[in-house]
mmCIF file with all atom_site columns, C-alpha atoms and ligand atoms in Angstrom:
data_model
loop_
_atom_site.group_PDB
_atom_site.id
_atom_site.type_symbol
_atom_site.label_atom_id
_atom_site.label_alt_id
_atom_site.label_comp_id
_atom_site.label_asym_id
_atom_site.label_entity_id
_atom_site.label_seq_id
_atom_site.pdbx_PDB_ins_code
_atom_site.Cartn_x
_atom_site.Cartn_y
_atom_site.Cartn_z
_atom_site.occupancy
_atom_site.B_iso_or_equiv
_atom_site.pdbx_formal_charge
_atom_site.auth_seq_id
_atom_site.auth_comp_id
_atom_site.auth_asym_id
_atom_site.auth_atom_id
_atom_site.pdbx_PDB_model_num
ATOM   1   C CA  . MET A 1 1   ? 2.783   12.369  7.873   1.00 0.00 ? 1   MET A CA  1
ATOM   2   C CA  . GLY A 1 2   ? 1.795   10.087  10.745  1.00 0.00 ? 2   GLY A CA  1
ATOM   3   C CA  . VAL A 1 3   ? 5.317   10.180  12.180  1.00 0.00 ? 3   VAL A CA  1
ATOM   4   C CA  . ALA A 1 4   ? 5.394   13.993  11.932  1.00 0.00 ? 4   ALA A CA  1
ATOM   5   C CA  . ILE A 1 5   ? 2.126   14.128  13.915  1.00 0.00 ? 5   ILE A CA  1
ATOM   6   C CA  . ALA A 1 6   ? 3.503   11.714  16.534  1.00 0.00 ? 6   ALA A CA  1
ATOM   7   C CA  . GLU A 1 7   ? 6.666   13.827  16.925  1.00 0.00 ? 7   GLU A CA  1
ATOM   8   C CA  . ALA A 1 8   ? 4.678   17.059  17.218  1.00 0.00 ? 8   ALA A CA  1
ATOM   9   C CA  . ALA A 1 9   ? 2.370   15.480  19.829  1.00 0.00 ? 9   ALA A CA  1
ATOM   10  C CA  . LEU A 1 10  ? 5.343   14.174  21.854  1.00 0.00 ? 10  LEU A CA  1
ATOM   11  C CA  . ALA A 1 11  ? 6.894   17.669  21.770  1.00 0.00 ? 11  ALA A CA  1
ATOM   12  C CA  . ARG A 1 12  ? 3.662   18.956  23.363  1.00 0.00 ? 12  ARG A CA  1
ATOM   13  C CA  . GLY A 1 13  ? 3.945   16.408  26.169  1.00 0.00 ? 13  GLY A CA  1
ATOM   14  C CA  . ALA A 1 14  ? 1.370   13.876  24.914  1.00 0.00 ? 14  ALA A CA  1
ATOM   15  C CA  . ARG A 1 15  ? 1.661   10.146  25.486  1.00 0.00 ? 15  ARG A CA  1
ATOM   16  C CA  . VAL A 1 16  ? 1.735   8.668   21.986  1.00 0.00 ? 16  VAL A CA  1
ATOM   17  C CA  . THR A 1 17  ? 1.075   5.160   20.684  1.00 0.00 ? 17  THR A CA  1
ATOM   18  C CA  . ILE A 1 18  ? 1.993   4.569   17.047  1.00 0.00 ? 18  ILE A CA  1
ATOM   19  C CA  . VAL A 1 19  ? 0.237   1.638   15.386  1.00 0.00 ? 19  VAL A CA  1
ATOM   20  C CA  . ALA A 1 20  ? 2.588   1.154   12.464  1.00 0.00 ? 20  ALA A CA  1
ATOM   21  C CA  . GLY A 1 21  ? 2.239   -0.797  9.268   1.00 0.00 ? 21  GLY A CA  1
ATOM   22  C CA  . ARG A 1 22  ? 4.987   -0.296  6.673   1.00 0.00 ? 22  ARG A CA  1
ATOM   23  C CA  . VAL A 1 23  ? 6.787   2.944   7.522   1.00 0.00 ? 23  VAL A CA  1
ATOM   24  C CA  . GLU A 1 24  ? 9.792   4.271   5.618   1.00 0.00 ? 24  GLU A CA  1
ATOM   25  C CA  . VAL A 1 25  ? 11.050  6.783   8.199   1.00 0.00 ? 25  VAL A CA  1
ATOM   26  C CA  . PRO A 1 26  ? 12.418  6.137   11.709  1.00 0.00 ? 26  PRO A CA  1
ATOM   27  C CA  . LEU A 1 27  ? 9.837   6.105   14.512  1.00 0.00 ? 27  LEU A CA  1
ATOM   28  C CA  . PRO A 1 28  ? 10.339  8.380   17.545  1.00 0.00 ? 28  PRO A CA  1
ATOM   29  C CA  . GLU A 1 29  ? 11.795  6.469   20.504  1.00 0.00 ? 29  GLU A CA  1
ATOM   30  C CA  . ALA A 1 30  ? 9.559   8.225   23.017  1.00 0.00 ? 30  ALA A CA  1
ATOM   31  C CA  . ALA A 1 31  ? 6.418   6.684   21.475  1.00 0.00 ? 31  ALA A CA  1
ATOM   32  C CA  . THR A 1 32  ? 4.959   3.279   22.286  1.00 0.00 ? 32  THR A CA  1
ATOM   33  C CA  . VAL A 1 33  ? 5.080   1.348   19.019  1.00 0.00 ? 33  VAL A CA  1
ATOM   34  C CA  . VAL A 1 34  ? 2.707   -1.477  18.076  1.00 0.00 ? 34  VAL A CA  1
ATOM   35  C CA  . ARG A 1 35  ? 3.449   -3.207  14.769  1.00 0.00 ? 35  ARG A CA  1
ATOM   36  C CA  . ALA A 1 36  ? 0.570   -4.317  12.563  1.00 0.00 ? 36  ALA A CA  1
ATOM   37  C CA  . GLU A 1 37  ? 1.109   -6.111  9.286   1.00 0.00 ? 37  GLU A CA  1
ATOM   38  C CA  . ARG A 1 38  ? -2.482  -6.870  8.382   1.00 0.00 ? 38  ARG A CA  1
ATOM   39  C CA  . THR A 1 39  ? -5.522  -4.637  8.442   1.00 0.00 ? 39  THR A CA  1
ATOM   40  C CA  . ALA A 1 40  ? -7.208  -6.906  11.028  1.00 0.00 ? 40  ALA A CA  1
ATOM   41  C CA  . GLU A 1 41  ? -4.161  -6.577  13.312  1.00 0.00 ? 41  GLU A CA  1
ATOM   42  C CA  . MET A 1 42  ? -4.192  -2.800  12.851  1.00 0.00 ? 42  MET A CA  1
ATOM   43  C CA  . ARG A 1 43  ? -7.909  -2.710  13.740  1.00 0.00 ? 43  ARG A CA  1
ATOM   44  C CA  . ASP A 1 44  ? -7.352  -4.675  16.967  1.00 0.00 ? 44  ASP A CA  1
ATOM   45  C CA  . ALA A 1 45  ? -4.378  -2.505  17.971  1.00 0.00 ? 45  ALA A CA  1
ATOM   46  C CA  . VAL A 1 46  ? -6.226  0.747   17.233  1.00 0.00 ? 46  VAL A CA  1
ATOM   47  C CA  . LEU A 1 47  ? -9.323  -0.365  19.179  1.00 0.00 ? 47  LEU A CA  1
ATOM   48  C CA  . ALA A 1 48  ? -7.132  -1.435  22.116  1.00 0.00 ? 48  ALA A CA  1
ATOM   49  C CA  . ALA A 1 49  ? -5.374  1.951   22.190  1.00 0.00 ? 49  ALA A CA  1
ATOM   50  C CA  . VAL A 1 50  ? -8.469  4.103   21.679  1.00 0.00 ? 50  VAL A CA  1
ATOM   51  C CA  . ILE A 1 51  ? -11.200 2.194   23.534  1.00 0.00 ? 51  ILE A CA  1
ATOM   52  C CA  . ASP A 1 52  ? -9.352  0.176   26.218  1.00 0.00 ? 52  ASP A CA  1
ATOM   53  C CA  . GLY A 1 53  ? -6.551  2.727   26.501  1.00 0.00 ? 53  GLY A CA  1
ATOM   54  C CA  . ALA A 1 54  ? -9.042  5.640   26.699  1.00 0.00 ? 54  ALA A CA  1
ATOM   55  C CA  . ALA A 1 55  ? -7.080  7.780   24.240  1.00 0.00 ? 55  ALA A CA  1
ATOM   56  C CA  . ASP A 1 56  ? -8.023  11.454  23.938  1.00 0.00 ? 56  ASP A CA  1
ATOM   57  C CA  . ALA A 1 57  ? -7.568  11.359  20.164  1.00 0.00 ? 57  ALA A CA  1
ATOM   58  C CA  . LEU A 1 58  ? -6.994  9.039   17.222  1.00 0.00 ? 58  LEU A CA  1
ATOM   59  C CA  . VAL A 1 59  ? -5.246  10.346  14.113  1.00 0.00 ? 59  VAL A CA  1
ATOM   60  C CA  . MET A 1 60  ? -5.689  7.740   11.391  1.00 0.00 ? 60  MET A CA  1
ATOM   61  C CA  . ALA A 1 61  ? -2.940  8.613   8.917   1.00 0.00 ? 61  ALA A CA  1
ATOM   62  C CA  . ALA A 1 62  ? -2.296  5.050   7.694   1.00 0.00 ? 62  ALA A CA  1
ATOM   63  C CA  . ALA A 1 63  ? -2.876  4.257   4.037   1.00 0.00 ? 63  ALA A CA  1
ATOM   64  C CA  . VAL A 1 64  ? -4.776  1.051   4.795   1.00 0.00 ? 64  VAL A CA  1
ATOM   65  C CA  . ALA A 1 65  ? -5.244  -1.540  2.061   1.00 0.00 ? 65  ALA A CA  1
ATOM   66  C CA  . ASP A 1 66  ? -8.913  -1.607  1.027   1.00 0.00 ? 66  ASP A CA  1
ATOM   67  C CA  . PHE A 1 67  ? -8.915  -5.210  -0.215  1.00 0.00 ? 67  PHE A CA  1
ATOM   68  C CA  . ARG A 1 68  ? -7.202  -8.477  0.630   1.00 0.00 ? 68  ARG A CA  1
ATOM   69  C CA  . PRO A 1 69  ? -7.148  -11.836 -1.168  1.00 0.00 ? 69  PRO A CA  1
ATOM   70  C CA  . ALA A 1 70  ? -10.249 -13.842 -0.202  1.00 0.00 ? 70  ALA A CA  1
ATOM   71  C CA  . THR A 1 71  ? -8.268  -17.079 0.159   1.00 0.00 ? 71  THR A CA  1
ATOM   72  C CA  . THR A 1 72  ? -4.681  -18.027 0.957   1.00 0.00 ? 72  THR A CA  1
ATOM   73  C CA  . ALA A 1 73  ? -2.954  -20.758 -1.035  1.00 0.00 ? 73  ALA A CA  1
ATOM   74  C CA  . THR A 1 74  ? -1.584  -23.601 1.068   1.00 0.00 ? 74  THR A CA  1
ATOM   75  C CA  . SER A 1 75  ? 0.630   -24.929 -1.729  1.00 0.00 ? 75  SER A CA  1
ATOM   76  C CA  . LYS A 1 76  ? 2.699   -23.418 -4.528  1.00 0.00 ? 76  LYS A CA  1
ATOM   77  C CA  . LEU A 1 77  ? 0.737   -21.810 -7.358  1.00 0.00 ? 77  LEU A CA  1
ATOM   78  C CA  . THR A 1 78  ? 1.950   -22.934 -10.765 1.00 0.00 ? 78  THR A CA  1
ATOM   79  C CA  . ARG A 1 79  ? 2.329   -20.418 -13.544 1.00 0.00 ? 79  ARG A CA  1
ATOM   80  C CA  . GLY A 1 80  ? 0.804   -22.679 -16.217 1.00 0.00 ? 80  GLY A CA  1
ATOM   81  C CA  . ASP A 1 81  ? -2.621  -22.674 -14.515 1.00 0.00 ? 81  ASP A CA  1
ATOM   82  C CA  . GLY A 1 82  ? -3.013  -18.895 -14.829 1.00 0.00 ? 82  GLY A CA  1
ATOM   83  C CA  . LEU A 1 83  ? -4.331  -16.891 -11.894 1.00 0.00 ? 83  LEU A CA  1
ATOM   84  C CA  . THR A 1 84  ? -7.407  -14.839 -11.098 1.00 0.00 ? 84  THR A CA  1
ATOM   85  C CA  . LEU A 1 85  ? -7.279  -13.254 -7.662  1.00 0.00 ? 85  LEU A CA  1
ATOM   86  C CA  . GLU A 1 86  ? -10.548 -12.835 -5.782  1.00 0.00 ? 86  GLU A CA  1
ATOM   87  C CA  . LEU A 1 87  ? -10.408 -9.916  -3.354  1.00 0.00 ? 87  LEU A CA  1
ATOM   88  C CA  . GLU A 1 88  ? -12.631 -9.058  -0.384  1.00 0.00 ? 88  GLU A CA  1
ATOM   89  C CA  . PRO A 1 89  ? -12.901 -5.697  1.415   1.00 0.00 ? 89  PRO A CA  1
ATOM   90  C CA  . THR A 1 90  ? -10.871 -5.187  4.593   1.00 0.00 ? 90  THR A CA  1
ATOM   91  C CA  . GLU A 1 91  ? -12.293 -3.821  7.857   1.00 0.00 ? 91  GLU A CA  1
ATOM   92  C CA  . ASP A 1 92  ? -12.842 -0.043  7.778   1.00 0.00 ? 92  ASP A CA  1
ATOM   93  C CA  . ILE A 1 93  ? -10.961 0.820   10.954  1.00 0.00 ? 93  ILE A CA  1
ATOM   94  C CA  . LEU A 1 94  ? -11.759 4.529   11.005  1.00 0.00 ? 94  LEU A CA  1
ATOM   95  C CA  . ALA A 1 95  ? -15.479 4.034   10.408  1.00 0.00 ? 95  ALA A CA  1
ATOM   96  C CA  . GLU A 1 96  ? -15.658 1.476   13.226  1.00 0.00 ? 96  GLU A CA  1
ATOM   97  C CA  . VAL A 1 97  ? -13.746 3.648   15.710  1.00 0.00 ? 97  VAL A CA  1
ATOM   98  C CA  . GLY A 1 98  ? -15.701 6.734   14.582  1.00 0.00 ? 98  GLY A CA  1
ATOM   99  C CA  . GLY A 1 99  ? -18.956 4.900   15.394  1.00 0.00 ? 99  GLY A CA  1
ATOM   100 C CA  . ARG A 1 100 ? -17.802 3.448   18.723  1.00 0.00 ? 100 ARG A CA  1
ATOM   101 C CA  . ALA A 1 101 ? -16.240 6.737   19.847  1.00 0.00 ? 101 ALA A CA  1
ATOM   102 C CA  . ARG A 1 102 ? -19.734 8.244   20.002  1.00 0.00 ? 102 ARG A CA  1
ATOM   103 C CA  . GLU A 1 103 ? -20.605 5.978   22.945  1.00 0.00 ? 103 GLU A CA  1
ATOM   104 C CA  . LEU A 1 104 ? -17.588 7.086   25.025  1.00 0.00 ? 104 LEU A CA  1
ATOM   105 C CA  . VAL A 1 105 ? -17.476 9.865   27.618  1.00 0.00 ? 105 VAL A CA  1
ATOM   106 C CA  . PRO A 1 106 ? -15.482 11.968  27.032  1.00 0.00 ? 106 PRO A CA  1
ATOM   107 C CA  . ARG A 1 107 ? -15.680 11.205  23.329  1.00 0.00 ? 107 ARG A CA  1
ATOM   108 C CA  . PRO A 1 108 ? -12.207 10.783  21.764  1.00 0.00 ? 108 PRO A CA  1
ATOM   109 C CA  . VAL A 1 109 ? -11.410 13.132  18.911  1.00 0.00 ? 109 VAL A CA  1
ATOM   110 C CA  . VAL A 1 110 ? -11.268 11.157  15.656  1.00 0.00 ? 110 VAL A CA  1
ATOM   111 C CA  . VAL A 1 111 ? -9.210  12.430  12.718  1.00 0.00 ? 111 VAL A CA  1
ATOM   112 C CA  . GLY A 1 112 ? -9.180  10.785  9.311   1.00 0.00 ? 112 GLY A CA  1
ATOM   113 C CA  . PHE A 1 113 ? -7.091  11.364  6.219   1.00 0.00 ? 113 PHE A CA  1
ATOM   114 C CA  . ALA A 1 114 ? -8.241  11.308  2.617   1.00 0.00 ? 114 ALA A CA  1
ATOM   115 C CA  . ALA A 1 115 ? -5.590  10.933  -0.035  1.00 0.00 ? 115 ALA A CA  1
ATOM   116 C CA  . GLU A 1 116 ? -7.322  11.830  -3.297  1.00 0.00 ? 116 GLU A CA  1
ATOM   117 C CA  . THR A 1 117 ? -6.038  12.327  -6.835  1.00 0.00 ? 117 THR A CA  1
ATOM   118 C CA  . GLY A 1 118 ? -7.240  15.341  -8.783  1.00 0.00 ? 118 GLY A CA  1
ATOM   119 C CA  . SER A 1 119 ? -10.217 16.567  -6.761  1.00 0.00 ? 119 SER A CA  1
ATOM   120 C CA  . LEU A 1 120 ? -11.194 16.779  -3.098  1.00 0.00 ? 120 LEU A CA  1
ATOM   121 C CA  . GLU A 1 121 ? -14.927 16.905  -3.789  1.00 0.00 ? 121 GLU A CA  1
ATOM   122 C CA  . ARG A 1 122 ? -15.580 13.492  -2.164  1.00 0.00 ? 122 ARG A CA  1
ATOM   123 C CA  . ALA A 1 123 ? -13.917 14.559  1.108   1.00 0.00 ? 123 ALA A CA  1
ATOM   124 C CA  . PRO A 1 124 ? -16.978 16.014  2.954   1.00 0.00 ? 124 PRO A CA  1
ATOM   125 C CA  . GLU A 1 125 ? -18.970 12.842  2.277   1.00 0.00 ? 125 GLU A CA  1
ATOM   126 C CA  . LYS A 1 126 ? -16.014 10.747  3.497   1.00 0.00 ? 126 LYS A CA  1
ATOM   127 C CA  . LEU A 1 127 ? -15.859 12.739  6.736   1.00 0.00 ? 127 LEU A CA  1
ATOM   128 C CA  . ARG A 1 128 ? -19.537 11.969  7.423   1.00 0.00 ? 128 ARG A CA  1
ATOM   129 C CA  . ARG A 1 129 ? -19.279 8.313   6.375   1.00 0.00 ? 129 ARG A CA  1
ATOM   130 C CA  . LYS A 1 130 ? -16.323 7.721   8.706   1.00 0.00 ? 130 LYS A CA  1
ATOM   131 C CA  . GLY A 1 131 ? -17.843 9.575   11.669  1.00 0.00 ? 131 GLY A CA  1
ATOM   132 C CA  . ALA A 1 132 ? -14.705 11.732  11.984  1.00 0.00 ? 132 ALA A CA  1
ATOM   133 C CA  . ASP A 1 133 ? -14.434 15.084  13.756  1.00 0.00 ? 133 ASP A CA  1
ATOM   134 C CA  . LEU A 1 134 ? -11.765 16.254  11.307  1.00 0.00 ? 134 LEU A CA  1
ATOM   135 C CA  . LEU A 1 135 ? -10.660 15.023  7.890   1.00 0.00 ? 135 LEU A CA  1
ATOM   136 C CA  . VAL A 1 136 ? -7.294  15.986  6.422   1.00 0.00 ? 136 VAL A CA  1
ATOM   137 C CA  . ALA A 1 137 ? -7.648  15.858  2.646   1.00 0.00 ? 137 ALA A CA  1
ATOM   138 C CA  . ASN A 1 138 ? -4.869  16.216  0.123   1.00 0.00 ? 138 ASN A CA  1
ATOM   139 C CA  . ASP A 1 139 ? -4.297  15.703  -3.575  1.00 0.00 ? 139 ASP A CA  1
ATOM   140 C CA  . VAL A 1 140 ? -1.425  13.215  -3.643  1.00 0.00 ? 140 VAL A CA  1
ATOM   141 C CA  . SER A 1 141 ? -0.907  13.730  -7.381  1.00 0.00 ? 141 SER A CA  1
ATOM   142 C CA  . GLU A 1 142 ? 0.230   17.321  -6.727  1.00 0.00 ? 142 GLU A CA  1
ATOM   143 C CA  . ALA A 1 143 ? 4.034   17.940  -6.554  1.00 0.00 ? 143 ALA A CA  1
ATOM   144 C CA  . GLY A 1 144 ? 5.311   18.197  -2.951  1.00 0.00 ? 144 GLY A CA  1
ATOM   145 C CA  . SER A 1 145 ? 2.145   16.665  -1.508  1.00 0.00 ? 145 SER A CA  1
ATOM   146 C CA  . GLY A 1 146 ? 1.453   13.246  -0.038  1.00 0.00 ? 146 GLY A CA  1
ATOM   147 C CA  . PHE A 1 147 ? 3.803   10.264  0.027   1.00 0.00 ? 147 PHE A CA  1
ATOM   148 C CA  . GLY A 1 148 ? 7.608   10.374  0.151   1.00 0.00 ? 148 GLY A CA  1
ATOM   149 C CA  . THR A 1 149 ? 8.035   14.163  0.456   1.00 0.00 ? 149 THR A CA  1
ATOM   150 C CA  . ASP A 1 150 ? 8.835   16.400  3.447   1.00 0.00 ? 150 ASP A CA  1
ATOM   151 C CA  . THR A 1 151 ? 6.022   18.781  2.563   1.00 0.00 ? 151 THR A CA  1
ATOM   152 C CA  . ASN A 1 152 ? 2.270   18.592  2.223   1.00 0.00 ? 152 ASN A CA  1
ATOM   153 C CA  . ARG A 1 153 ? -0.591  20.822  1.109   1.00 0.00 ? 153 ARG A CA  1
ATOM   154 C CA  . VAL A 1 154 ? -3.799  19.853  2.878   1.00 0.00 ? 154 VAL A CA  1
ATOM   155 C CA  . VAL A 1 155 ? -7.325  21.011  3.524   1.00 0.00 ? 155 VAL A CA  1
ATOM   156 C CA  . ILE A 1 156 ? -8.663  20.329  7.040   1.00 0.00 ? 156 ILE A CA  1
ATOM   157 C CA  . LEU A 1 157 ? -12.431 19.745  7.004   1.00 0.00 ? 157 LEU A CA  1
ATOM   158 C CA  . GLY A 1 158 ? -14.409 19.831  10.244  1.00 0.00 ? 158 GLY A CA  1
ATOM   159 C CA  . ALA A 1 159 ? -17.633 18.011  11.131  1.00 0.00 ? 159 ALA A CA  1
ATOM   160 C CA  . ASP A 1 160 ? -18.931 21.518  11.955  1.00 0.00 ? 160 ASP A CA  1
ATOM   161 C CA  . GLY A 1 161 ? -18.662 22.380  8.232   1.00 0.00 ? 161 GLY A CA  1
ATOM   162 C CA  . SER A 1 162 ? -15.381 24.315  8.582   1.00 0.00 ? 162 SER A CA  1
ATOM   163 C CA  . ARG A 1 163 ? -12.816 24.185  5.767   1.00 0.00 ? 163 ARG A CA  1
ATOM   164 C CA  . ASP A 1 164 ? -9.225  25.289  6.442   1.00 0.00 ? 164 ASP A CA  1
ATOM   165 C CA  . GLU A 1 165 ? -7.059  25.373  3.300   1.00 0.00 ? 165 GLU A CA  1
ATOM   166 C CA  . LEU A 1 166 ? -3.413  25.348  4.377   1.00 0.00 ? 166 LEU A CA  1
ATOM   167 C CA  . PRO A 1 167 ? -0.567  26.438  2.083   1.00 0.00 ? 167 PRO A CA  1
ATOM   168 C CA  . LEU A 1 168 ? 2.308   24.090  1.118   1.00 0.00 ? 168 LEU A CA  1
ATOM   169 C CA  . LEU A 1 169 ? 4.031   23.495  4.490   1.00 0.00 ? 169 LEU A CA  1
ATOM   170 C CA  . SER A 1 170 ? 6.535   21.095  5.997   1.00 0.00 ? 170 SER A CA  1
ATOM   171 C CA  . LYS A 1 171 ? 4.837   17.972  7.368   1.00 0.00 ? 171 LYS A CA  1
ATOM   172 C CA  . ARG A 1 172 ? 5.839   19.108  10.870  1.00 0.00 ? 172 ARG A CA  1
ATOM   173 C CA  . GLU A 1 173 ? 4.047   22.437  10.344  1.00 0.00 ? 173 GLU A CA  1
ATOM   174 C CA  . VAL A 1 174 ? 0.957   20.633  9.001   1.00 0.00 ? 174 VAL A CA  1
ATOM   175 C CA  . ALA A 1 175 ? 1.126   18.376  12.082  1.00 0.00 ? 175 ALA A CA  1
ATOM   176 C CA  . ASP A 1 176 ? 1.194   21.368  14.438  1.00 0.00 ? 176 ASP A CA  1
ATOM   177 C CA  . ARG A 1 177 ? -1.695  23.124  12.669  1.00 0.00 ? 177 ARG A CA  1
ATOM   178 C CA  . LEU A 1 178 ? -3.700  19.899  12.889  1.00 0.00 ? 178 LEU A CA  1
ATOM   179 C CA  . LEU A 1 179 ? -2.840  19.381  16.567  1.00 0.00 ? 179 LEU A CA  1
ATOM   180 C CA  . ASP A 1 180 ? -4.044  22.922  17.366  1.00 0.00 ? 180 ASP A CA  1
ATOM   181 C CA  . ARG A 1 181 ? -7.463  21.831  16.069  1.00 0.00 ? 181 ARG A CA  1
ATOM   182 C CA  . VAL A 1 182 ? -7.291  18.454  17.872  1.00 0.00 ? 182 VAL A CA  1
ATOM   183 C CA  . VAL A 1 183 ? -6.398  20.056  21.225  1.00 0.00 ? 183 VAL A CA  1
ATOM   184 C CA  . ALA A 1 184 ? -9.308  22.515  20.912  1.00 0.00 ? 184 ALA A CA  1
ATOM   185 C CA  . LEU A 1 185 ? -11.697 19.605  20.251  1.00 0.00 ? 185 LEU A CA  1
ATOM   186 C CA  . VAL A 1 186 ? -10.290 17.506  23.130  1.00 0.00 ? 186 VAL A CA  1
ATOM   187 C CA  . ASP A 1 187 ? -10.999 20.479  25.438  1.00 0.00 ? 187 ASP A CA  1
ATOM   188 C CA  . GLU A 1 188 ? -14.476 20.883  23.932  1.00 0.00 ? 188 GLU A CA  1
ATOM   189 C CA  . HIS A 1 189 ? -15.307 17.186  24.385  1.00 0.00 ? 189 HIS A CA  1
ATOM   190 C CA  . SER A 1 190 ? -14.407 17.322  28.082  1.00 0.00 ? 190 SER A CA  1
ATOM   191 C CA  . THR A 1 191 ? -16.534 20.364  28.968  1.00 0.00 ? 191 THR A CA  1
ATOM   192 C CA  . PRO A 1 192 ? -19.467 19.611  31.310  1.00 0.00 ? 192 PRO A CA  1
ATOM   193 C CA  . GLU A 1 193 ? -22.069 20.595  28.660  1.00 0.00 ? 193 GLU A CA  1
ATOM   194 C CA  . HIS A 1 194 ? -20.536 18.195  26.162  1.00 0.00 ? 194 HIS A CA  1
ATOM   195 C CA  . THR A 1 195 ? -20.108 15.228  28.510  1.00 0.00 ? 195 THR A CA  1
ATOM   196 C CA  . ALA A 1 196 ? -23.609 15.730  29.963  1.00 0.00 ? 196 ALA A CA  1
ATOM   197 C CA  . SER A 1 197 ? -25.176 15.454  26.511  1.00 0.00 ? 197 SER A CA  1
ATOM   198 C CA  . ARG A 1 198 ? -23.529 12.086  25.820  1.00 0.00 ? 198 ARG A CA  1
ATOM   199 C CA  . PRO A 1 199 ? -25.552 8.907   26.391  1.00 0.00 ? 199 PRO A CA  1
ATOM   200 C CA  . THR A 1 200 ? -24.681 7.295   29.743  1.00 0.00 ? 200 THR A CA  1
ATOM   201 C CA  . GLU A 1 201 ? -25.032 3.659   30.722  1.00 0.00 ? 201 GLU A CA  1
ATOM   202 C CA  . ALA A 1 202 ? -28.033 2.619   32.809  1.00 0.00 ? 202 ALA A CA  1
ATOM   203 C CA  . PRO A 1 203 ? -27.074 1.903   36.458  1.00 0.00 ? 203 PRO A CA  1
HETATM 204 N N1  . CTP B 2 .   ? -9.138  3.721   6.492   1.00 0.00 ? 301 CTP B N1  1
HETATM 205 C C1  . CTP B 2 .   ? -9.347  2.773   7.481   1.00 0.00 ? 301 CTP B C1  1
HETATM 206 N N2  . CTP B 2 .   ? -9.554  1.462   7.156   1.00 0.00 ? 301 CTP B N2  1
HETATM 207 C C2  . CTP B 2 .   ? -9.583  1.076   5.854   1.00 0.00 ? 301 CTP B C2  1
HETATM 208 C C3  . CTP B 2 .   ? -9.388  2.033   4.810   1.00 0.00 ? 301 CTP B C3  1
HETATM 209 C C4  . CTP B 2 .   ? -9.167  3.343   5.180   1.00 0.00 ? 301 CTP B C4  1
HETATM 210 O O1  . CTP B 2 .   ? -9.327  3.130   8.674   1.00 0.00 ? 301 CTP B O1  1
HETATM 211 N N3  . CTP B 2 .   ? -9.786  -0.222  5.559   1.00 0.00 ? 301 CTP B N3  1
HETATM 212 C C5  . CTP B 2 .   ? -8.944  5.135   6.876   1.00 0.00 ? 301 CTP B C5  1
HETATM 213 C C6  . CTP B 2 .   ? -7.643  5.753   6.393   1.00 0.00 ? 301 CTP B C6  1
HETATM 214 O O2  . CTP B 2 .   ? -6.601  5.568   7.337   1.00 0.00 ? 301 CTP B O2  1
HETATM 215 C C7  . CTP B 2 .   ? -8.026  7.231   6.279   1.00 0.00 ? 301 CTP B C7  1
HETATM 216 C C8  . CTP B 2 .   ? -9.519  7.182   5.896   1.00 0.00 ? 301 CTP B C8  1
HETATM 217 O O3  . CTP B 2 .   ? -9.989  5.893   6.290   1.00 0.00 ? 301 CTP B O3  1
HETATM 218 O O4  . CTP B 2 .   ? -7.903  7.918   7.510   1.00 0.00 ? 301 CTP B O4  1
HETATM 219 C C9  . CTP B 2 .   ? -9.813  7.405   4.449   1.00 0.00 ? 301 CTP B C9  1
HETATM 220 O O5  . CTP B 2 .   ? -9.105  6.474   3.669   1.00 0.00 ? 301 CTP B O5  1
HETATM 221 P P1  . CTP B 2 .   ? -9.304  6.425   2.095   1.00 0.00 ? 301 CTP B P1  1
HETATM 222 O O6  . CTP B 2 .   ? -8.456  5.321   1.564   1.00 0.00 ? 301 CTP B O6  1
HETATM 223 O O7  . CTP B 2 .   ? -9.123  7.824   1.545   1.00 0.00 ? 301 CTP B O7  1
HETATM 224 O O8  . CTP B 2 .   ? -10.866 6.098   1.974   1.00 0.00 ? 301 CTP B O8  1
HETATM 225 P P2  . CTP B 2 .   ? -11.611 4.741   1.659   1.00 0.00 ? 301 CTP B P2  1
HETATM 226 O O9  . CTP B 2 .   ? -12.247 4.223   2.891   1.00 0.00 ? 301 CTP B O9  1
HETATM 227 O O10 . CTP B 2 .   ? -10.677 3.810   0.947   1.00 0.00 ? 301 CTP B O10 1
HETATM 228 O O11 . CTP B 2 .   ? -12.769 5.233   0.680   1.00 0.00 ? 301 CTP B O11 1
HETATM 229 P P3  . CTP B 2 .   ? -12.707 5.321   -0.931  1.00 0.00 ? 301 CTP B P3  1
HETATM 230 O O12 . CTP B 2 .   ? -12.210 3.985   -1.406  1.00 0.00 ? 301 CTP B O12 1
HETATM 231 O O13 . CTP B 2 .   ? -14.123 5.620   -1.307  1.00 0.00 ? 301 CTP B O13 1
HETATM 232 O O14 . CTP B 2 .   ? -11.748 6.455   -1.262  1.00 0.00 ? 301 CTP B O14 1
#
């Protein structure tokens, strides 16, 4: 889904940086690609692109691991000893960028994804918790939706309370419908009324 969004944005003339973890489809050559294996590396690369690179929008389509092992073994683990893994939470990249984006003028548009199974009822709360402008929610247990398919059925929730239920579409069509919303918000965020209401730094 992330690659479909990158391709659709490139087709509209955008400059695109893809921060890629494990991706199973080819990445568009016209994009700048930054590889990130660990969540901490992905966080640094996303912050560099959005904050330092002054991006107009972040679309956070990555399925980021929520936990990582708390310690790393320096020697071989032997089977006879048994093993209990202690996990610690990873950095929440979207929540951090969503929070920091509020201090920027113009404020970048922040889009999150929520892959749920069975029900999308937690999605509005997730949108608020992550500080996103839009949240693309889908039920990945539904046939033709989510990972490893060319199609997706999503609901786009807006921070303004809007709820746009899209039919089953190709991922490229979902990408274009999403980008229509993103472009409208980028325009909104750069209007004088919007930029004037943002906090500015003291001289
Ligand atoms: N995300 C992130 N950093 C993480 C985990 C998730 O930036 N460490 C982003 C995902 O890329 C996605 C959004 O947050 O855009 C929602 O991810 P999801 O896994 O659905 O939510 P969680 O934060 O894991 O919340 P929960 O476990 O309650 O579902």
